[in-house]
Tab-separated table of C-alpha atoms and ligand atoms in Angstrom:
chain	number	residue	atom	x	y	z
A	536	VAL	CA	101.476	70.518	101.442
A	537	ARG	CA	98.853	68.521	101.658
A	538	ARG	CA	95.062	69.419	101.520
A	539	ALA	CA	92.720	68.506	104.295
A	540	LYS	CA	89.345	68.313	104.210
A	541	LYS	CA	87.436	68.741	106.953
A	542	SER	CA	83.479	70.173	107.510
A	543	GLY	CA	83.288	72.252	104.755
A	544	HIS	CA	86.603	73.837	104.755
A	545	THR	CA	90.185	72.885	103.464
A	546	GLU	CA	92.969	73.097	105.975
A	547	PHE	CA	96.677	73.310	104.418
A	548	TYR	CA	99.739	71.407	106.320
A	549	HIS	CA	103.467	71.240	106.374
A	550	THR	CA	104.896	68.033	105.459
A	551	ARG	CA	107.725	66.879	106.095
A	552	ALA	CA	108.345	66.251	102.112
A	553	PHE	CA	107.734	69.554	101.723
A	554	ASP	CA	109.979	71.370	104.575
A	555	LEU	CA	112.568	69.238	102.469
A	556	ALA	CA	111.285	70.547	98.695
A	557	ARG	CA	111.173	74.964	100.852
A	558	GLU	CA	114.951	73.943	101.568
A	559	GLN	CA	115.913	72.023	98.576
A	560	PHE	CA	114.719	75.627	96.699
A	561	ALA	CA	116.054	77.819	99.026
A	562	ILE	CA	119.558	76.390	97.873
A	563	GLU	CA	118.423	76.002	94.859
A	564	THR	CA	117.671	79.839	94.419
A	565	GLU	CA	120.607	80.389	96.724
A	566	LEU	CA	122.676	78.976	94.227
A	567	ARG	CA	121.672	79.992	91.718
A	568	ARG	CA	122.354	83.402	92.358
A	569	ALA	CA	126.148	82.093	93.508
A	570	ILE	CA	126.558	80.782	90.093
A	571	GLU	CA	125.578	83.965	88.363
A	572	ASN	CA	126.843	86.646	90.638
A	573	GLY	CA	130.865	84.667	90.621
A	574	CYS	CA	130.616	83.689	94.074
A	575	MET	CA	131.833	80.379	93.478
A	576	THR	CA	135.111	79.542	93.467
A	577	LEU	CA	137.682	76.080	92.346
A	578	ASN	CA	140.200	74.494	94.278
A	579	PHE	CA	142.544	72.430	92.321
A	580	GLN	CA	144.556	69.330	95.064
A	581	PRO	CA	147.111	68.003	93.437
A	582	ILE	CA	148.145	64.496	91.709
A	583	CYS	CA	151.059	63.542	91.443
A	584	ASP	CA	153.051	60.401	90.192
A	585	LEU	CA	153.950	57.752	92.164
A	586	GLY	CA	157.274	56.918	90.593
A	587	THR	CA	158.994	60.859	90.980
A	588	GLY	CA	156.928	62.787	93.351
A	589	ARG	CA	156.108	65.297	91.130
A	590	ILE	CA	153.204	66.431	90.199
A	591	THR	CA	151.671	65.604	86.256
A	592	SER	CA	148.318	67.438	87.172
A	593	PHE	CA	145.233	69.530	89.036
A	594	GLU	CA	142.154	68.592	90.086
A	595	ALA	CA	139.318	70.915	89.762
A	596	LEU	CA	137.079	70.807	92.864
A	597	ALA	CA	134.451	73.748	92.641
A	598	ARG	CA	134.179	75.747	95.677
A	599	TRP	CA	130.969	77.414	96.932
A	600	SER	CA	130.755	79.967	99.825
A	601	ASN	CA	127.539	81.499	100.621
A	602	ASP	CA	126.165	84.967	102.097
A	603	ASP	CA	126.633	83.972	105.309
A	604	GLY	CA	130.351	82.863	104.613
A	605	VAL	CA	129.801	79.513	105.378
A	606	LEU	CA	131.501	76.799	102.528
A	607	ILE	CA	129.503	74.423	101.570
A	608	SER	CA	130.705	70.969	100.351
A	609	PRO	CA	129.978	69.364	96.781
A	610	ASN	CA	128.370	67.132	97.560
A	611	ALA	CA	125.894	69.243	99.343
A	612	PHE	CA	125.961	71.581	97.009
A	613	ILE	CA	126.001	69.466	93.079
A	614	PRO	CA	123.444	66.980	94.680
A	615	VAL	CA	121.018	70.376	94.642
A	616	ALA	CA	122.839	71.697	90.995
A	617	GLU	CA	121.870	68.402	89.282
A	618	GLU	CA	118.282	68.014	90.364
A	619	SER	CA	117.693	71.134	89.111
A	620	GLY	CA	119.368	71.358	85.782
A	621	LEU	CA	122.321	73.842	87.634
A	622	ILE	CA	124.949	71.218	87.036
A	623	VAL	CA	124.478	73.175	83.315
A	624	PRO	CA	125.866	76.426	84.311
A	625	LEU	CA	127.968	75.395	86.936
A	626	GLY	CA	129.225	72.788	85.596
A	627	ARG	CA	130.450	75.523	82.409
A	628	TRP	CA	131.711	77.849	85.065
A	629	ALA	CA	133.989	75.720	86.202
A	630	MET	CA	135.712	74.179	82.187
A	631	GLU	CA	135.682	77.899	81.635
A	632	GLU	CA	137.455	78.586	85.209
A	633	ALA	CA	139.724	76.099	84.250
A	634	ALA	CA	140.626	77.118	81.060
A	635	ARG	CA	141.218	80.567	82.498
A	636	THR	CA	142.986	79.750	85.423
A	637	LEU	CA	145.480	76.651	82.752
A	638	ALA	CA	145.998	80.665	80.956
A	639	GLU	CA	146.688	82.362	83.593
A	640	TRP	CA	149.968	79.797	85.622
A	641	ASP	CA	151.366	79.363	81.602
A	642	ALA	CA	151.312	83.708	81.468
A	643	ARG	CA	153.098	83.357	85.014
A	644	ALA	CA	155.469	80.756	83.379
A	645	GLY	CA	156.231	82.523	80.764
A	646	GLY	CA	155.453	79.418	78.957
A	647	ASP	CA	153.687	75.963	79.488
A	648	CYS	CA	153.123	76.039	83.287
A	649	GLY	CA	154.093	71.769	83.407
A	650	VAL	CA	150.441	70.453	84.408
A	651	LYS	CA	147.819	69.925	82.472
A	652	LEU	CA	144.452	70.572	84.863
A	653	ALA	CA	141.005	68.012	85.656
A	654	VAL	CA	137.921	69.508	85.295
A	655	ASN	CA	134.785	67.080	86.508
A	656	LEU	CA	131.503	66.243	84.423
A	657	SER	CA	128.550	64.899	86.014
A	658	ALA	CA	125.618	62.668	84.414
A	659	ILE	CA	123.124	65.246	83.920
A	660	GLN	CA	125.319	67.937	82.165
A	661	LEU	CA	126.328	65.030	80.168
A	662	GLN	CA	122.760	64.680	78.766
A	663	ARG	CA	121.452	67.890	78.318
A	664	ASP	CA	124.267	69.879	77.347
A	665	GLN	CA	126.635	70.048	73.804
A	666	ILE	CA	129.111	68.911	76.283
A	667	GLY	CA	131.901	68.848	72.531
A	668	ALA	CA	131.086	72.666	71.976
A	669	MET	CA	131.280	74.229	75.395
A	670	VAL	CA	134.467	72.121	76.324
A	671	LYS	CA	135.262	73.819	72.816
A	672	ASN	CA	134.343	76.722	73.615
A	673	ALA	CA	135.841	77.486	76.522
A	674	LEU	CA	139.679	75.464	75.053
A	675	ASP	CA	139.435	78.060	71.634
A	676	ARG	CA	138.929	80.719	74.224
A	677	HIS	CA	141.546	81.521	76.464
A	678	ALA	CA	144.015	80.208	73.185
A	679	MET	CA	144.309	76.266	75.287
A	680	PRO	CA	144.859	72.731	73.446
A	681	GLY	CA	143.051	69.874	74.507
A	682	SER	CA	146.088	67.527	75.464
A	683	ARG	CA	145.836	70.196	78.837
A	684	PHE	CA	143.104	68.675	80.039
A	685	THR	CA	141.661	65.438	81.722
A	686	LEU	CA	137.761	65.751	82.155
A	687	GLU	CA	136.929	63.124	84.644
A	688	LEU	CA	133.652	61.165	84.335
A	689	THR	CA	131.659	58.525	86.535
A	690	GLU	CA	130.653	55.195	85.296
A	691	SER	CA	126.342	56.853	85.632
A	692	ALA	CA	127.308	58.853	82.893
A	693	ILE	CA	127.417	55.008	80.829
A	694	VAL	CA	124.412	52.659	82.971
A	695	SER	CA	122.471	56.340	81.766
A	696	ASP	CA	122.818	55.971	77.458
A	697	PRO	CA	125.682	54.208	76.670
A	698	ASP	CA	125.518	54.789	72.602
A	699	ARG	CA	124.593	58.806	73.730
A	700	ILE	CA	128.091	59.552	75.782
A	701	ALA	CA	129.961	56.943	73.884
A	702	GLN	CA	129.516	59.121	70.451
A	703	THR	CA	130.696	62.625	73.456
A	704	MET	CA	133.490	60.832	74.596
A	705	SER	CA	134.531	60.607	71.660
A	706	ALA	CA	133.953	64.130	70.316
A	707	LEU	CA	136.499	64.982	73.619
A	708	LYS	CA	139.300	62.268	72.520
A	709	ASP	CA	138.344	63.995	68.796
A	710	LEU	CA	139.551	68.078	71.466
A	711	GLY	CA	142.287	65.669	72.277
A	712	THR	CA	141.624	65.911	75.910
A	713	THR	CA	142.978	62.369	78.379
A	714	LEU	CA	139.525	60.500	80.129
A	715	ALA	CA	139.909	59.427	83.249
A	716	MET	CA	136.665	57.322	85.113
A	717	ASP	CA	135.231	59.076	88.959
A	718	ASP	CA	135.634	56.427	91.702
A	719	PHE	CA	135.911	53.719	90.021
A	720	GLY	CA	134.837	50.463	91.086
A	721	THR	CA	131.968	52.333	93.386
A	722	GLY	CA	129.164	53.198	89.715
A	723	TYR	CA	127.872	49.023	89.960
A	724	SER	CA	127.784	48.679	86.392
A	725	ASN	CA	128.708	45.798	83.085
A	726	LEU	CA	132.122	46.365	82.712
A	727	ALA	CA	132.423	45.498	79.293
A	728	TYR	CA	132.312	49.591	77.697
A	729	LEU	CA	135.606	49.271	79.352
A	730	GLN	CA	136.361	47.910	75.774
A	731	LYS	CA	133.998	49.740	73.800
A	732	LEU	CA	134.594	53.702	74.865
A	733	PRO	CA	137.852	55.213	75.034
A	734	ILE	CA	138.300	55.755	78.102
A	735	ASP	CA	142.909	56.824	79.564
A	736	VAL	CA	142.474	56.756	83.401
A	737	LEU	CA	140.532	54.618	85.937
A	738	LYS	CA	140.257	56.609	89.336
A	739	ILE	CA	140.453	54.571	92.025
A	740	ASP	CA	137.514	55.220	93.762
A	741	ARG	CA	139.080	56.650	97.927
A	742	SER	CA	136.525	53.962	100.007
A	743	PHE	CA	139.205	51.155	98.467
A	744	VAL	CA	142.393	52.511	99.705
A	745	THR	CA	141.576	54.476	103.039
A	746	GLY	CA	141.870	51.212	105.766
A	747	MET	CA	143.183	48.964	102.951
A	748	LEU	CA	146.747	48.467	104.879
A	749	ALA	CA	145.135	46.759	107.597
A	750	ASP	CA	142.108	44.885	104.298
A	751	ARG	CA	143.626	41.950	102.299
A	752	ASP	CA	140.452	42.509	100.636
A	753	LYS	CA	140.192	46.381	99.967
A	754	VAL	CA	144.191	44.707	98.417
A	755	ALA	CA	142.603	41.774	95.876
A	756	ILE	CA	140.454	44.297	94.700
A	757	ILE	CA	142.747	47.190	94.014
A	758	ARG	CA	145.322	44.535	92.606
A	759	ALA	CA	142.637	43.312	89.873
A	760	ILE	CA	142.001	47.086	89.284
A	761	LEU	CA	145.425	47.507	88.604
A	762	SER	CA	145.934	44.345	86.161
A	763	LEU	CA	142.172	45.072	84.208
A	764	ALA	CA	144.050	48.675	84.027
A	765	TYR	CA	147.189	47.157	82.829
A	766	ALA	CA	146.137	44.145	80.235
A	767	LEU	CA	142.954	47.285	79.155
A	768	GLY	CA	146.325	49.753	78.654
A	769	MET	CA	145.420	52.080	80.319
A	770	GLN	CA	146.898	54.430	83.217
A	771	THR	CA	145.656	54.721	86.971
A	772	THR	CA	144.992	57.364	89.686
A	773	ALA	CA	144.178	56.031	93.482
A	774	GLU	CA	141.979	58.503	95.447
A	775	GLY	CA	142.953	59.440	98.982
A	776	ILE	CA	146.283	59.112	99.880
A	777	GLU	CA	146.229	59.966	103.087
A	778	THR	CA	150.802	58.642	104.172
A	779	PRO	CA	153.608	58.137	102.435
A	780	GLU	CA	152.998	54.206	103.697
A	781	LEU	CA	149.722	54.369	101.012
A	782	ALA	CA	151.917	56.366	98.482
A	783	GLN	CA	154.993	53.560	98.628
A	784	THR	CA	152.163	50.423	98.823
A	785	LEU	CA	150.480	51.410	95.635
A	786	GLY	CA	153.152	52.860	93.642
A	787	ALA	CA	154.898	49.446	94.120
A	788	LEU	CA	152.096	48.366	93.129
A	789	GLY	CA	151.706	49.745	89.732
A	790	CYS	CA	149.617	52.462	90.294
A	791	THR	CA	150.162	55.622	88.169
A	792	TYR	CA	149.418	58.812	89.649
A	793	GLY	CA	148.283	59.696	93.441
A	794	GLN	CA	145.782	62.064	94.760
A	795	GLY	CA	145.326	62.678	98.000
A	796	TYR	CA	145.555	64.778	101.577
A	797	HIS	CA	149.251	63.428	101.939
A	798	TYR	CA	150.620	65.498	98.614
A	799	SER	CA	148.276	68.445	99.581
A	800	ARG	CA	144.830	69.194	100.626
A	801	PRO	CA	142.899	71.442	97.629
A	802	VAL	CA	143.932	74.544	97.523
A	803	PRO	CA	143.338	78.413	95.906
A	804	GLY	CA	144.379	78.574	92.277
A	805	ASP	CA	147.315	81.149	93.736
A	806	ALA	CA	148.411	78.468	96.694
A	807	ALA	CA	148.797	75.985	93.768
A	808	PHE	CA	151.148	77.994	91.526
A	809	ALA	CA	152.931	78.159	94.079
A	810	LEU	CA	152.923	74.051	94.658
A	811	ILE	CA	154.147	73.859	90.360
A	812	GLU	CA	156.913	76.243	91.425
A	813	ALA	CA	158.393	74.588	94.164
A	814	PHE	CA	158.153	71.299	92.649
A	815	LYS	CA	160.695	72.807	90.300
A	816	ALA	CA	162.900	74.362	92.036
B	1284	C2E	P1	135.928	64.041	93.093
B	1284	C2E	O1	136.088	64.027	91.955
B	1284	C2E	O2	135.761	62.268	93.333
B	1284	C2E	O3	136.871	64.169	94.063
B	1284	C2E	C1	138.345	64.019	94.906
B	1284	C2E	C2	137.129	64.358	96.210
B	1284	C2E	O4	137.951	63.968	97.252
B	1284	C2E	C3	137.084	65.600	96.349
B	1284	C2E	O5	136.420	66.497	97.090
B	1284	C2E	C4	139.073	65.503	97.416
B	1284	C2E	O6	138.641	67.205	98.168
B	1284	C2E	C5	138.409	64.498	97.903
B	1284	C2E	N1	140.220	64.049	98.977
B	1284	C2E	C6	141.215	64.203	98.011
B	1284	C2E	N2	141.995	63.867	99.341
B	1284	C2E	C7	141.631	63.158	99.986
B	1284	C2E	C8	141.865	62.323	100.519
B	1284	C2E	O7	143.157	61.841	101.142
B	1284	C2E	N3	141.237	62.269	101.627
B	1284	C2E	C9	139.796	62.060	101.729
B	1284	C2E	N4	139.409	62.292	103.403
B	1284	C2E	N5	139.136	63.207	101.169
B	1284	C2E	C10	139.590	63.493	99.329
B	1284	C2E	P2	135.218	67.386	97.613
B	1284	C2E	O8	136.377	68.481	96.138
B	1284	C2E	O9	134.633	68.014	98.176
B	1284	C2E	O10	134.230	66.771	96.634
B	1284	C2E	C11	133.099	65.897	95.972
B	1284	C2E	C12	132.985	65.488	95.363
B	1284	C2E	O11	131.962	66.269	94.528
B	1284	C2E	C13	133.715	64.677	94.008
B	1284	C2E	O12	134.908	64.146	94.444
B	1284	C2E	C14	132.912	65.498	92.293
B	1284	C2E	O13	132.175	64.583	92.292
B	1284	C2E	C15	131.625	66.420	93.089
B	1284	C2E	N6	132.822	67.779	92.307
B	1284	C2E	C16	133.474	68.697	93.176
B	1284	C2E	N7	133.582	70.123	92.242
B	1284	C2E	C17	132.914	69.755	90.803
B	1284	C2E	C18	132.496	69.869	90.074
B	1284	C2E	O14	133.043	71.291	89.575
B	1284	C2E	N8	132.058	69.403	88.683
B	1284	C2E	C19	131.587	68.750	88.963
B	1284	C2E	N9	130.722	67.305	88.244
B	1284	C2E	N10	131.151	67.868	89.672
B	1284	C2E	C20	132.323	68.029	91.051
B	1285	MG	MG1	137.027	63.577	90.236
B	1286	MG	MG1	136.954	60.930	92.356
B	1287	MG	MG1	135.895	60.744	94.821
């Protein structure tokens, strides 16, 4: 709200910034309630071995269906959650729900169901929450070993506080988790961190994969990422595989895993469990 002094009295009028702030606040209020009232869900998208086509893990992706039943994209609510600090309770909920779901799948399978789960951690969450303790508590509550989980971080987490992130990452490694660098290649960051941090997997950003079959520059970048990962002893996952040709090409280039609509869109937990059973048969 801007104040305008006009002949002795003060008028208030809305600015575009105010409208945006008000809308942001409305989303924030609704999101806070959604987290508190259990209105968030996780969907799961398979990550497959590009050599064998087998499902090795699933990425857990948050979904919010608002009061009107409209599904809101994480690309809309994650930034709001990050700016408002709601990413801390949201991230705690996602880790807890992921651990609960994998324990449930194991129970239904009568033992280790054979897949791992990947959970996204925001840079803001890493700055503001005690991530090591948070993850350990979620694992303990469901008697799950850390080795069944991958934690996906983005380069923004490293840029913001390299020393602290190194400690946090080694605490997460001590729990037995796998660490993946998400959206790799889009973060404009200094590559020196790759030799200092305990990263196991580079996830090649979808923007390089989409259209790569008709774009030699994209192929060149993907080859460079693959050889960098190979030289550093890391595995690779390509995001955004939408066609069998992309799966075939990326496998031939030496990429380890693939994820994308070619295999499956993100699906609710029961449908994900059905995919595991179907692939076993
Ligand atoms: P991400 O971690 O890079 O997740 C992959 C995104 O790519 C997902 O979008 C997925 O649905 C989409 N995707 C997968 N395969 C394909 C494909 O073949 N083609 C296309 N066009 N898209 C594909 P989604 O679920 O909308 O999530 C967007 C982003 O929101 C995620 O990107 C992640 O950064 C963030 N996010 C989602 N859930 C969480 C969460 O629980 N915590 C945090 N911190 N971030 C989350
Ligand atoms: Mg991710
Ligand atoms: Mg990603
Ligand atoms: Mg991405």
